[in-house]
Tab-separated table of C-alpha atoms and ligand atoms in Angstrom:
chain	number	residue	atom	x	y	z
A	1	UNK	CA	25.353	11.687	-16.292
A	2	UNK	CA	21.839	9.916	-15.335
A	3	UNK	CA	19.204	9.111	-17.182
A	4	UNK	CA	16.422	12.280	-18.564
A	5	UNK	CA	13.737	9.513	-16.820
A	6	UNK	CA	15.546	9.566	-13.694
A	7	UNK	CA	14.949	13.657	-13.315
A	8	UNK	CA	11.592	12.971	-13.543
A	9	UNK	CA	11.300	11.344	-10.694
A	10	UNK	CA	11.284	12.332	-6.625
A	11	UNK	CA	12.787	9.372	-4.102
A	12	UNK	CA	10.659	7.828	-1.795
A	13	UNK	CA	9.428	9.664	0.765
A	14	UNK	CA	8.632	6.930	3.248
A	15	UNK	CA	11.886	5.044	2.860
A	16	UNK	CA	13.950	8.922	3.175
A	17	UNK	CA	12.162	8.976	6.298
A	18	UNK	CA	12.762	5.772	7.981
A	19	UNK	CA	16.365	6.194	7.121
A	20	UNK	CA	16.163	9.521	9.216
A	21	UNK	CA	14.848	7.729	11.873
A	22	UNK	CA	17.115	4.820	12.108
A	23	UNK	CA	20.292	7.483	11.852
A	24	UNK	CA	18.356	9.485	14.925
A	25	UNK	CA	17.764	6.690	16.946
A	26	UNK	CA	21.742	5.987	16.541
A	27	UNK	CA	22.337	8.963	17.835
A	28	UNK	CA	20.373	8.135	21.258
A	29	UNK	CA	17.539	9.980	20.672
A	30	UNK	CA	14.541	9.179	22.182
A	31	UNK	CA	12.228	8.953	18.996
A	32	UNK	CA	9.255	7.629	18.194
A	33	UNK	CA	8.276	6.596	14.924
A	34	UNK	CA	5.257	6.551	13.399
A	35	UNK	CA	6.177	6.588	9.925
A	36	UNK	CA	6.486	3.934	8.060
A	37	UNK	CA	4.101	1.215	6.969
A	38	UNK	CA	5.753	-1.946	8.703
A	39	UNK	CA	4.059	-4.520	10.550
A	40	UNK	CA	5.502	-4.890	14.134
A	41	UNK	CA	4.787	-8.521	14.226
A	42	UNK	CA	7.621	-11.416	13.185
A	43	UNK	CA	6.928	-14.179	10.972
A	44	UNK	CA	5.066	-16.635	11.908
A	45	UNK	CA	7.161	-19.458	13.025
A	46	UNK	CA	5.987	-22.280	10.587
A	47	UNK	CA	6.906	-20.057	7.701
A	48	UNK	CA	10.531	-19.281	9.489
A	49	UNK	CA	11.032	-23.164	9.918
A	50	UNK	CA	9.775	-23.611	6.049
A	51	UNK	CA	12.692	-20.993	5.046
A	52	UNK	CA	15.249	-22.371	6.909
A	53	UNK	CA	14.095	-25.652	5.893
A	54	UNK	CA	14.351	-24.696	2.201
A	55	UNK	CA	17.926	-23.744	2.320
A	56	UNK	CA	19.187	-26.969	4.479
A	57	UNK	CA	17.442	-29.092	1.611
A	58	UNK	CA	19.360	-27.101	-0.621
A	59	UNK	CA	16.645	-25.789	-2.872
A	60	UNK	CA	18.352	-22.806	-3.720
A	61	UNK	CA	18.348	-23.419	-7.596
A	62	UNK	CA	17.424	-21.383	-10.342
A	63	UNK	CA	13.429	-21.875	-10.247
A	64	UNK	CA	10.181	-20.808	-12.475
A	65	UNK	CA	10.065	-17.040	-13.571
A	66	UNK	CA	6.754	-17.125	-12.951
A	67	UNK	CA	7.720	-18.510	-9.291
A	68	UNK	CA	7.206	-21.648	-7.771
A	69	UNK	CA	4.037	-23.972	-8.794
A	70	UNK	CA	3.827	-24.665	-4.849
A	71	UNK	CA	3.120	-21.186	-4.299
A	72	UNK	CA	1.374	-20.198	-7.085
A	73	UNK	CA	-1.356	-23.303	-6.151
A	74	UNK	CA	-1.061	-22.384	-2.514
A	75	UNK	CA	-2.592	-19.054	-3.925
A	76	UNK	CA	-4.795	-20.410	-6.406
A	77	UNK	CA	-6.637	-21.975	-3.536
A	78	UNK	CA	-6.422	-19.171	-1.256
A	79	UNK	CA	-8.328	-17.333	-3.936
A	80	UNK	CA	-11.155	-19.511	-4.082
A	81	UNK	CA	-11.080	-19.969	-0.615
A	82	UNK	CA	-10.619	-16.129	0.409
A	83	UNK	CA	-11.435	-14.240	-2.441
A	84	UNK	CA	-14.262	-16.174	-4.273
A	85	UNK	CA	-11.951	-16.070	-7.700
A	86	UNK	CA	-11.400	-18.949	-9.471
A	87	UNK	CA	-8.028	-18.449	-11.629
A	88	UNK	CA	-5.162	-21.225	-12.456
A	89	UNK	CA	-1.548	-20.499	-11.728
A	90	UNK	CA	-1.185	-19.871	-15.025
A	91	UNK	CA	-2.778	-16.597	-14.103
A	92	UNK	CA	-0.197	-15.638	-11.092
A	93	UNK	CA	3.386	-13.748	-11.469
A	94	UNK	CA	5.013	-13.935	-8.111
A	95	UNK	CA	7.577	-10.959	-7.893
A	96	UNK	CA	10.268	-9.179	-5.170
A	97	UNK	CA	7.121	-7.875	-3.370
A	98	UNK	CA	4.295	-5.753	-4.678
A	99	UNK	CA	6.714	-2.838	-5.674
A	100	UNK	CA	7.970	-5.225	-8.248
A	101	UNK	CA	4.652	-6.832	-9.556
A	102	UNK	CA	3.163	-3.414	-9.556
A	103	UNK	CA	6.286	-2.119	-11.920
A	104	UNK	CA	6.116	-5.168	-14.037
A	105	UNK	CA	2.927	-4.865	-14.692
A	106	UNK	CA	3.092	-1.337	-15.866
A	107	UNK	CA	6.786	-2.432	-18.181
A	108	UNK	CA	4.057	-4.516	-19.917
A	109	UNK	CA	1.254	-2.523	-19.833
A	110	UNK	CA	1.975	0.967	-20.675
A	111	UNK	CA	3.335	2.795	-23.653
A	112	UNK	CA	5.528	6.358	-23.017
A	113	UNK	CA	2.068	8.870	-23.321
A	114	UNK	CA	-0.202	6.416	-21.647
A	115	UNK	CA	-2.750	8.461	-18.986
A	116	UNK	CA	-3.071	6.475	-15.441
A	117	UNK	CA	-5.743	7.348	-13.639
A	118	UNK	CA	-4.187	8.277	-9.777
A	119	UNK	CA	-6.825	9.240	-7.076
A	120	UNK	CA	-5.478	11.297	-4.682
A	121	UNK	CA	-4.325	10.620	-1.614
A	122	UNK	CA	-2.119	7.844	-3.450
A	123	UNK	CA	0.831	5.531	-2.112
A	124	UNK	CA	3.775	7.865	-2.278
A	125	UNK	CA	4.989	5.201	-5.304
A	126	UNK	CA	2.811	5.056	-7.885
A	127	UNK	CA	3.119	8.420	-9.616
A	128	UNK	CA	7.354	7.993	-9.737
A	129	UNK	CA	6.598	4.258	-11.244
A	130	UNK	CA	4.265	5.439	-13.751
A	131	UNK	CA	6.535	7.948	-15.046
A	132	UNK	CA	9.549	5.530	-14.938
A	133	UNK	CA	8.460	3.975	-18.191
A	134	UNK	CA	7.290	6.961	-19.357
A	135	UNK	CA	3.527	7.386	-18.928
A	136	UNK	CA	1.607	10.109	-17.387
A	137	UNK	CA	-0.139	9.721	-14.167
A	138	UNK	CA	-3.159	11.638	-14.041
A	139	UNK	CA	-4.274	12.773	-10.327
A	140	UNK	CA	-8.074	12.428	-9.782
A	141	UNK	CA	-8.990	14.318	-6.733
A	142	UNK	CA	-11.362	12.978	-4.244
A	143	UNK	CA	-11.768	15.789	-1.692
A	144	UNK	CA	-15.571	16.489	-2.808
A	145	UNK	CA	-16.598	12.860	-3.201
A	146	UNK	CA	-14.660	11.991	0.774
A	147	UNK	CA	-11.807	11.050	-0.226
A	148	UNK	CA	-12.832	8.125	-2.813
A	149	UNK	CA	-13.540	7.496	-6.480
A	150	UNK	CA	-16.929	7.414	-7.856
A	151	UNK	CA	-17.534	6.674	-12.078
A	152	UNK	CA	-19.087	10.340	-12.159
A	153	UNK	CA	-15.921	11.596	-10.464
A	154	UNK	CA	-13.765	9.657	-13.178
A	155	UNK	CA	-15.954	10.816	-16.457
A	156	UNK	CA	-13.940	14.353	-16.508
A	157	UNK	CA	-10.948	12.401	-16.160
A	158	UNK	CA	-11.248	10.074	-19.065
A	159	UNK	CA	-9.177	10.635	-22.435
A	160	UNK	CA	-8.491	8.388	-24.997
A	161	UNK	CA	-5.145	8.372	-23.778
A	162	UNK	CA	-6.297	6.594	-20.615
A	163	UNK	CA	-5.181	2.678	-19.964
A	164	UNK	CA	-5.200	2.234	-16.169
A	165	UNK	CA	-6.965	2.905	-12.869
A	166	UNK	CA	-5.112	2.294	-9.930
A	167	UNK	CA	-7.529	1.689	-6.972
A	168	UNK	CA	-5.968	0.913	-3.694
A	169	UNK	CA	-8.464	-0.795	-1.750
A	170	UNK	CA	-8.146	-0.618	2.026
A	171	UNK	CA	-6.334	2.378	1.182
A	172	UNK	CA	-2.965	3.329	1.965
A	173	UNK	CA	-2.878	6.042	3.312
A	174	UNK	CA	-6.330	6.759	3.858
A	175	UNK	CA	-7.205	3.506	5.459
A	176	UNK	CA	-10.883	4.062	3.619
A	177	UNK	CA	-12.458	0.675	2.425
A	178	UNK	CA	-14.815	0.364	-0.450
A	179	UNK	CA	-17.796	-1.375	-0.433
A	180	UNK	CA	-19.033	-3.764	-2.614
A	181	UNK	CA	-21.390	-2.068	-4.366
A	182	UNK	CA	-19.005	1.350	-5.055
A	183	UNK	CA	-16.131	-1.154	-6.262
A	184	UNK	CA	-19.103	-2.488	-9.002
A	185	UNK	CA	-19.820	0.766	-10.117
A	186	UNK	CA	-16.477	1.833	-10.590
A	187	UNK	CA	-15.171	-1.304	-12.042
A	188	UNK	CA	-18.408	-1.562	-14.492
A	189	UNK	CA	-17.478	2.186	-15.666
A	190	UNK	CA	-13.840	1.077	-16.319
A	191	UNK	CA	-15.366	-1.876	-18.361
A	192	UNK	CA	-17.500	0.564	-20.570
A	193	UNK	CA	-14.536	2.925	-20.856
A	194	UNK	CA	-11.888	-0.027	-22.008
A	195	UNK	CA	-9.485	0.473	-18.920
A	196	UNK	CA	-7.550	-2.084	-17.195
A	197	UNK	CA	-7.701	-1.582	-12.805
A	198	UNK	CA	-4.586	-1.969	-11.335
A	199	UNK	CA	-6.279	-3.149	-8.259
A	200	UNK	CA	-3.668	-3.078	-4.771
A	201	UNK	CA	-5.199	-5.416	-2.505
A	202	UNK	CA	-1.911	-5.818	-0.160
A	203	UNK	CA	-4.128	-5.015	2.906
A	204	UNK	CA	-6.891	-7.127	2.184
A	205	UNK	CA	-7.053	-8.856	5.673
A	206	UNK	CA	-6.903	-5.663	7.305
A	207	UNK	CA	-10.102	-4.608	7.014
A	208	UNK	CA	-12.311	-3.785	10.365
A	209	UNK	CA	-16.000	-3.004	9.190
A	210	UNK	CA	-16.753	-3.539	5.768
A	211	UNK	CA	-16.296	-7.418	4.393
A	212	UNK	CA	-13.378	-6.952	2.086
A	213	UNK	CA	-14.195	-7.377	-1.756
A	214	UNK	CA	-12.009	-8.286	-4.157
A	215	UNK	CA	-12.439	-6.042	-7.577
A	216	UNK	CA	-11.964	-9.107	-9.941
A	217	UNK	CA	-14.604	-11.085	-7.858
A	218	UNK	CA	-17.343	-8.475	-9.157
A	219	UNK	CA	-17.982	-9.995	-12.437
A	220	UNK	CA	-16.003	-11.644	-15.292
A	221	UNK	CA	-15.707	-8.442	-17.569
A	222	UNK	CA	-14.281	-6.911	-14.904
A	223	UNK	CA	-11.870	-9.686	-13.606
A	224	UNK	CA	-10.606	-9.947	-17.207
A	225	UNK	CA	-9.838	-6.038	-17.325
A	226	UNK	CA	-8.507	-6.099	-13.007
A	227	UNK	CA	-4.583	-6.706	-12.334
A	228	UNK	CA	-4.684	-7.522	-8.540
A	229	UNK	CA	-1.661	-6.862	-6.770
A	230	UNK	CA	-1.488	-8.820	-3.494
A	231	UNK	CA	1.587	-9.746	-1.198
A	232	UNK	CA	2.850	-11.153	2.210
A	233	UNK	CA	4.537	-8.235	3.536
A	234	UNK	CA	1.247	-7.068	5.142
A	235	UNK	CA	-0.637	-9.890	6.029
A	236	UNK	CA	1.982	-11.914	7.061
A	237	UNK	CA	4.829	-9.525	8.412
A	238	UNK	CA	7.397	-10.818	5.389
A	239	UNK	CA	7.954	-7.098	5.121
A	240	UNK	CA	12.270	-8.337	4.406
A	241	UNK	CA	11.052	-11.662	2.416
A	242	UNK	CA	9.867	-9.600	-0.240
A	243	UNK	CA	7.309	-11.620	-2.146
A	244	UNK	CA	4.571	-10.081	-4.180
A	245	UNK	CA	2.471	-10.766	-7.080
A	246	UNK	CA	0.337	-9.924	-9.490
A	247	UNK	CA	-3.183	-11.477	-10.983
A	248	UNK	CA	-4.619	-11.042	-14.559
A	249	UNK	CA	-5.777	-12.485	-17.425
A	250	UNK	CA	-2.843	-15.070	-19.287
A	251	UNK	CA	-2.145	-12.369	-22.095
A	252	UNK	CA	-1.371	-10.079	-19.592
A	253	UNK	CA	-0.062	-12.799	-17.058
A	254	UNK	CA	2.603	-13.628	-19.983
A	255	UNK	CA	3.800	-10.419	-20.356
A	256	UNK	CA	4.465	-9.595	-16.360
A	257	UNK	CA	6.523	-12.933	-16.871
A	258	UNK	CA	8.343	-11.677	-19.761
A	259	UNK	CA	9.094	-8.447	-18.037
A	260	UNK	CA	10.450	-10.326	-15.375
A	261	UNK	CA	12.276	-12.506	-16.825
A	262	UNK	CA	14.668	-10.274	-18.203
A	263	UNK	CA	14.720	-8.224	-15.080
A	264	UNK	CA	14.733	-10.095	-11.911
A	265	UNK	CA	14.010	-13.962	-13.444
A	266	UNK	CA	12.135	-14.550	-9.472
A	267	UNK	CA	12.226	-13.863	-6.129
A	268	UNK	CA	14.407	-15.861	-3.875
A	269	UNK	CA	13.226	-19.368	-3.743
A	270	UNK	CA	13.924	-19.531	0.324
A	271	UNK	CA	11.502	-16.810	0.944
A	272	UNK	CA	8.631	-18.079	-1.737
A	273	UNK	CA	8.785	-21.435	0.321
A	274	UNK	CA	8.330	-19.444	3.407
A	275	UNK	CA	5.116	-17.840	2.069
A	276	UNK	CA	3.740	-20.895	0.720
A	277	UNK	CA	4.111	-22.392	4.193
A	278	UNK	CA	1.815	-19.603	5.579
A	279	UNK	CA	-1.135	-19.621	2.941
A	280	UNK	CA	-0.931	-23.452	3.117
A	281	UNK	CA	-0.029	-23.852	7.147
A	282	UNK	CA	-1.240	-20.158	8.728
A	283	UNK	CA	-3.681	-18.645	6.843
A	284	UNK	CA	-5.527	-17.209	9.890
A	285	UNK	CA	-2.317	-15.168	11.139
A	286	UNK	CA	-3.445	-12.286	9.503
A	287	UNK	CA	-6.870	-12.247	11.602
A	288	UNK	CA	-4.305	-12.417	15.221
A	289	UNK	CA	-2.623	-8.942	14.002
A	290	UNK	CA	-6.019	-7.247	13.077
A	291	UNK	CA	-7.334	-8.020	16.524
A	292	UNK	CA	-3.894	-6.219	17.309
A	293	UNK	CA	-4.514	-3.062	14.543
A	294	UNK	CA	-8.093	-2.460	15.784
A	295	UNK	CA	-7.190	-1.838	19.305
A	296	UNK	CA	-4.658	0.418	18.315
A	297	UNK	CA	-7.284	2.261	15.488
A	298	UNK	CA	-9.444	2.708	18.671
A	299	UNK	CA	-6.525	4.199	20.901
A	300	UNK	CA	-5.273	6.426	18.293
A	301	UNK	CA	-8.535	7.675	17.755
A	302	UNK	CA	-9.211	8.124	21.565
A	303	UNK	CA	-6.400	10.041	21.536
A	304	UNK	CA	-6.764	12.130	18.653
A	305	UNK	CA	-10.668	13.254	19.310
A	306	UNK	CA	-8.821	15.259	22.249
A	307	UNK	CA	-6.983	17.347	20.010
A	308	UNK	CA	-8.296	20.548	19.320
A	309	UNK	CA	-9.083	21.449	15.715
A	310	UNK	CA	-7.871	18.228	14.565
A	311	UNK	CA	-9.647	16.507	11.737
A	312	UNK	CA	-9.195	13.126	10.500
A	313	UNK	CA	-10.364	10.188	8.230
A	314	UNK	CA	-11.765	7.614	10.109
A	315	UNK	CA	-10.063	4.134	9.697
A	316	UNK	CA	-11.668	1.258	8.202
A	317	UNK	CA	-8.727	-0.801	7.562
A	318	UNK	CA	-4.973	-0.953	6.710
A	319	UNK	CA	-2.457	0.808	9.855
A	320	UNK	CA	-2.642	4.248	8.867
A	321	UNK	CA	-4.432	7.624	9.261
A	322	UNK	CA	-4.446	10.679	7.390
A	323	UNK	CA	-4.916	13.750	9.622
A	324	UNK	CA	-5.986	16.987	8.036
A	325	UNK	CA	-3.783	19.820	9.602
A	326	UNK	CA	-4.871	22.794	7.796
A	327	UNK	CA	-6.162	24.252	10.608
A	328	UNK	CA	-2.649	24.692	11.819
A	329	UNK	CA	-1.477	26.581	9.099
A	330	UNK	CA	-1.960	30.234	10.292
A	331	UNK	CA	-0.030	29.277	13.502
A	332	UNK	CA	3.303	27.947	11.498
A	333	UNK	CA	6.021	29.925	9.903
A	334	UNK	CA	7.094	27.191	6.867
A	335	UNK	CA	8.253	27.947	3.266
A	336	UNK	CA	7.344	25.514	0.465
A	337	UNK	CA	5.737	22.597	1.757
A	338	UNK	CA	3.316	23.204	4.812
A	339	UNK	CA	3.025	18.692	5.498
A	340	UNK	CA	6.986	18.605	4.989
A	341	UNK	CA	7.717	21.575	7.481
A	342	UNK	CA	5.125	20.564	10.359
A	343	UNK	CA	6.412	16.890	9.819
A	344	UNK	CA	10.288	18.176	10.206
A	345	UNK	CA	8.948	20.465	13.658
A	346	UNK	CA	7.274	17.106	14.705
A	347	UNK	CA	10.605	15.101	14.499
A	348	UNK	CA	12.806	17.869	15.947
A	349	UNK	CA	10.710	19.373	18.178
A	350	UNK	CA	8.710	16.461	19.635
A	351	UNK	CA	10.694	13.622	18.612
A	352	UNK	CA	7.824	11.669	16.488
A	353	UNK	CA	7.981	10.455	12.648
A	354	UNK	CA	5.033	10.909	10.387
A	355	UNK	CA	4.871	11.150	6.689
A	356	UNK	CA	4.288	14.528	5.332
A	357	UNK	CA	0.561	14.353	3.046
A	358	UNK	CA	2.799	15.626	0.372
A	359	UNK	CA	4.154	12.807	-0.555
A	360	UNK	CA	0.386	10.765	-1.100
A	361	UNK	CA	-0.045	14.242	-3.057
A	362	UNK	CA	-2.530	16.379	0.189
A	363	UNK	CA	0.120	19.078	1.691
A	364	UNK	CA	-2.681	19.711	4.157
A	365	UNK	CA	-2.497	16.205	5.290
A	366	UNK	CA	0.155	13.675	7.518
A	367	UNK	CA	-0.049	10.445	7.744
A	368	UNK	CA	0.544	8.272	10.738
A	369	UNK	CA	1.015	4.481	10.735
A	370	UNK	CA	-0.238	2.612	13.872
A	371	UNK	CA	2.070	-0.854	12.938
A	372	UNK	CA	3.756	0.011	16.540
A	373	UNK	CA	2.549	-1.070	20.143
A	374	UNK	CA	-0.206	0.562	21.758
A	375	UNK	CA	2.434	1.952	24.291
A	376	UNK	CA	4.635	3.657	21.833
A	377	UNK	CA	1.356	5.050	20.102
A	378	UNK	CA	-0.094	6.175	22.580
A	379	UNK	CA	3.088	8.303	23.797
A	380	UNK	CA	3.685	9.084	20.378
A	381	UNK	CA	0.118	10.773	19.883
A	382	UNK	CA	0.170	12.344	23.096
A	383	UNK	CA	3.626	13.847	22.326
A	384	UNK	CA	1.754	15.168	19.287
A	385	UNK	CA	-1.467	16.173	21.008
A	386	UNK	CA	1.758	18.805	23.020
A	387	UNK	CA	2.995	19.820	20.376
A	388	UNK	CA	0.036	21.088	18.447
A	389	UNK	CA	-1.421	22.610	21.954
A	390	UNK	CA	1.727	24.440	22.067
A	391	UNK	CA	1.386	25.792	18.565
A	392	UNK	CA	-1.986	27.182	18.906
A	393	UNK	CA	-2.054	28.768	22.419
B	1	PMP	N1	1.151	-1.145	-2.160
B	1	PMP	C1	0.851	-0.442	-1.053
B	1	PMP	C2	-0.459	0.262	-0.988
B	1	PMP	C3	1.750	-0.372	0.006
B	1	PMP	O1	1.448	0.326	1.101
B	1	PMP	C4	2.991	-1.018	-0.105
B	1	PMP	C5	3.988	-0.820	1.007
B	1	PMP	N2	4.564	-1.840	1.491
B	1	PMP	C6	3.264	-1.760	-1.271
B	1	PMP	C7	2.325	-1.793	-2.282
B	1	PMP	C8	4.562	-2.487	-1.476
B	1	PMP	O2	4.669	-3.627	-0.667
B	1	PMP	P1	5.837	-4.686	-0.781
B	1	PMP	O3	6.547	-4.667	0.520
B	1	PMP	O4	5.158	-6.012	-1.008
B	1	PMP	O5	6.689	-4.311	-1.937
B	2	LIG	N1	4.249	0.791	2.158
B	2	LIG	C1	4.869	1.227	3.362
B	2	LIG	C2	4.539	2.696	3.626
B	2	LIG	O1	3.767	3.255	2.915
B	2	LIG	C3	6.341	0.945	3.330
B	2	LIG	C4	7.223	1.986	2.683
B	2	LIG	C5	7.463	1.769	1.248
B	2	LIG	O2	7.495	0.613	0.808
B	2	LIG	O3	7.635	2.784	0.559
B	2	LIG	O4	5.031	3.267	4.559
């Protein structure tokens, strides 16, 4: 009855999850979750007001496709400002969050065939989106070169076939950061090798060591080859608003339009007010919550240094870490998926929500996210730390 494309295809893991959760936590159970990438934080209140002002002025009209010229300047200057990039809004498509500009921009990208260029761990989506309109991802596997990309690690990845790099940069679900001077090599290789970087920057101002670097910033051959895909559900907690969008050169910039024009014509015009009211009215909001997701980094990690044979990827930025479990395996009974089966005896047996690593594409990996209060996390890890003591012993 469905489509051949939709076969293809495995639902999302992290959304399968948090469904779990809610329908658990119905049930009275005492859970805590630790799954899913959501900011605890609300909205800040100026961009609330802005919303709610929107819809009492009644500007709840068909608008631009490419989305409002008030937000798309509002992020113009937040570019120069922030990002040292100097585009017009010409340049901007703003979509129903970064889901959609990242899917748009592959609908006018890609041809069925195309290679994309998917470092491992990746966010569980982008694999199921590239093969949605038919492409190929291509994994690229970073566990000799910790756990990032390097141009030598691409070379024996490279066919003529290939047409994108995605690079998710802090990384979800990593939370590595790269610096300047790895992003330059990599972007200058994908210059020399004619491929475009599908660069997701959606937890830019999450960052706790390293000074955040845009990709397009680098240079202008690489800005004119860089998509940047950027949003508010991050930085600004508009997780439900659902705005996104996407940065590139016009051609490319006219085709993301196109795409969504037919699809989706724009995001709702309430919530694009309410974002342009926090570039233009709160732009250091985002700063308050990292304060927030570095005390919790350095919690977690308190915590987790305690328990035995546990390794881990340090955090630089974003809310999440990916633990390496392997050393666990010998003390589990599981068929199929070892990440899967240790996440499902987490939930049952200690009541906590992770992501299995399977779904970033590591099955010897889980991730946790630490967008909860320090409270919850720390009872959450310690509930862990229990549970793996009572494995091994
Ligand atoms: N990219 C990454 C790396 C993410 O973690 C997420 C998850 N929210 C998205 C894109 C999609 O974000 P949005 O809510 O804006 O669709
Ligand atoms: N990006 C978040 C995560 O990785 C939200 C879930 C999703 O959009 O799939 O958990």
């Amino acid at each position: 009855m469905v489509s051949d494309r939709i076969h293809t295809v495995t639902p999302s893991y992290t959304i399968n999850i948090s469904m779990k959760v809610s329908e658990m936590k119905q049930q009275g159970k005492n859970l805590i979750d630790l799954s899913i990438g959501e900011p605890d934080f609300n909205i800040p209140e100026i961009s609330k007001k802005e919303a709610i002002k929107a819809l009492n002025h009644n500007k709840t009209k068909y608008d631009k496709v490419q989305g409002l010229l008030e937000l798309r300047k509002a992020i113009v200057k937040k570019l120069k400002n922030e990002n040292n990039l100097s585009y017009k809004v010409e340049n901007i498509v703003v979509s129903n969050g970064a889901k959609q500009a990242i899917s748009n921009t592959l609908m006018a990208l890609l041809n069925p065939g195309d290679e994309v260029l998917v470092p491992k761990p990746y966010w569980v989506s982008y694999p199921e989106m590239i093969k949605l309109v038919g492409s190929i991802p291509v994994f690229v596997d970073t566990s000799r070169t910790g756990y990032k990309i390097t141009s030598e690690l691409l070379k024996s990845y490279v066919t003529p076939r290939t047409k994108i790099l995605f690079l998710t940069n802090p990384s979800n679900p990593s939370g590595l950061v790269y610096s300047y001077e790895q992003l330059m090599e990599i972007g200058s290789f994908c210059v020399e090798n004619n491929i475009y970087i599908l660069s997701d920057e959606i937890y830019e101002r999450i960052c706790f060591n390293e000074i955040f670097t845009s990709m397009a910033s680098i240079s202008n051959a690489i800005k004119d080859k860089t998509i940047t895909i950027n949003g508010f559900s991050k930085s600004f907690a508009m997780t439900g608003l659902r705005i996104g969008y996407s940065i590139s050169n016009t051609e490319i910039a006219k085709a993301i339009s196109t795409v969504q024009g037919h699809f989706t014509s724009h995001p709702s015009t309430i919530s694009q007010w309410a974002a342009a009211a926090s570039l233009n009215e709160c732009s250091n909001a985002p700063d308050i919550m990292k304060k927030e997701y570095k005390k919790r980094r350095d919690t977690a990690v308190s915590i987790l240094n305690t328990i035995p044979q546990l390794k881990y990827l340090y955090p630089e930025g974003a809310f999440y870490i990916f633990m390496d479990i392997s050393a666990y395996k010998k003390n589990m009974k599981y068929q199929g998926s070892f990440s899967s089966a240790f996440c499902n005896n987490l939930l049952n047996k200690a009541l906590i929500a992770a992501v299995p690593g399977i779904a970033f594409g590591m099955d010897d990996f889980i991730r946790i996210s630490y967008a909860c209060s320090e409270k919850v996390l720390s009872e959450g890890l310690n509930r862990m730390s229990a549970y793996i003591r009572s494995l091994i012993e």
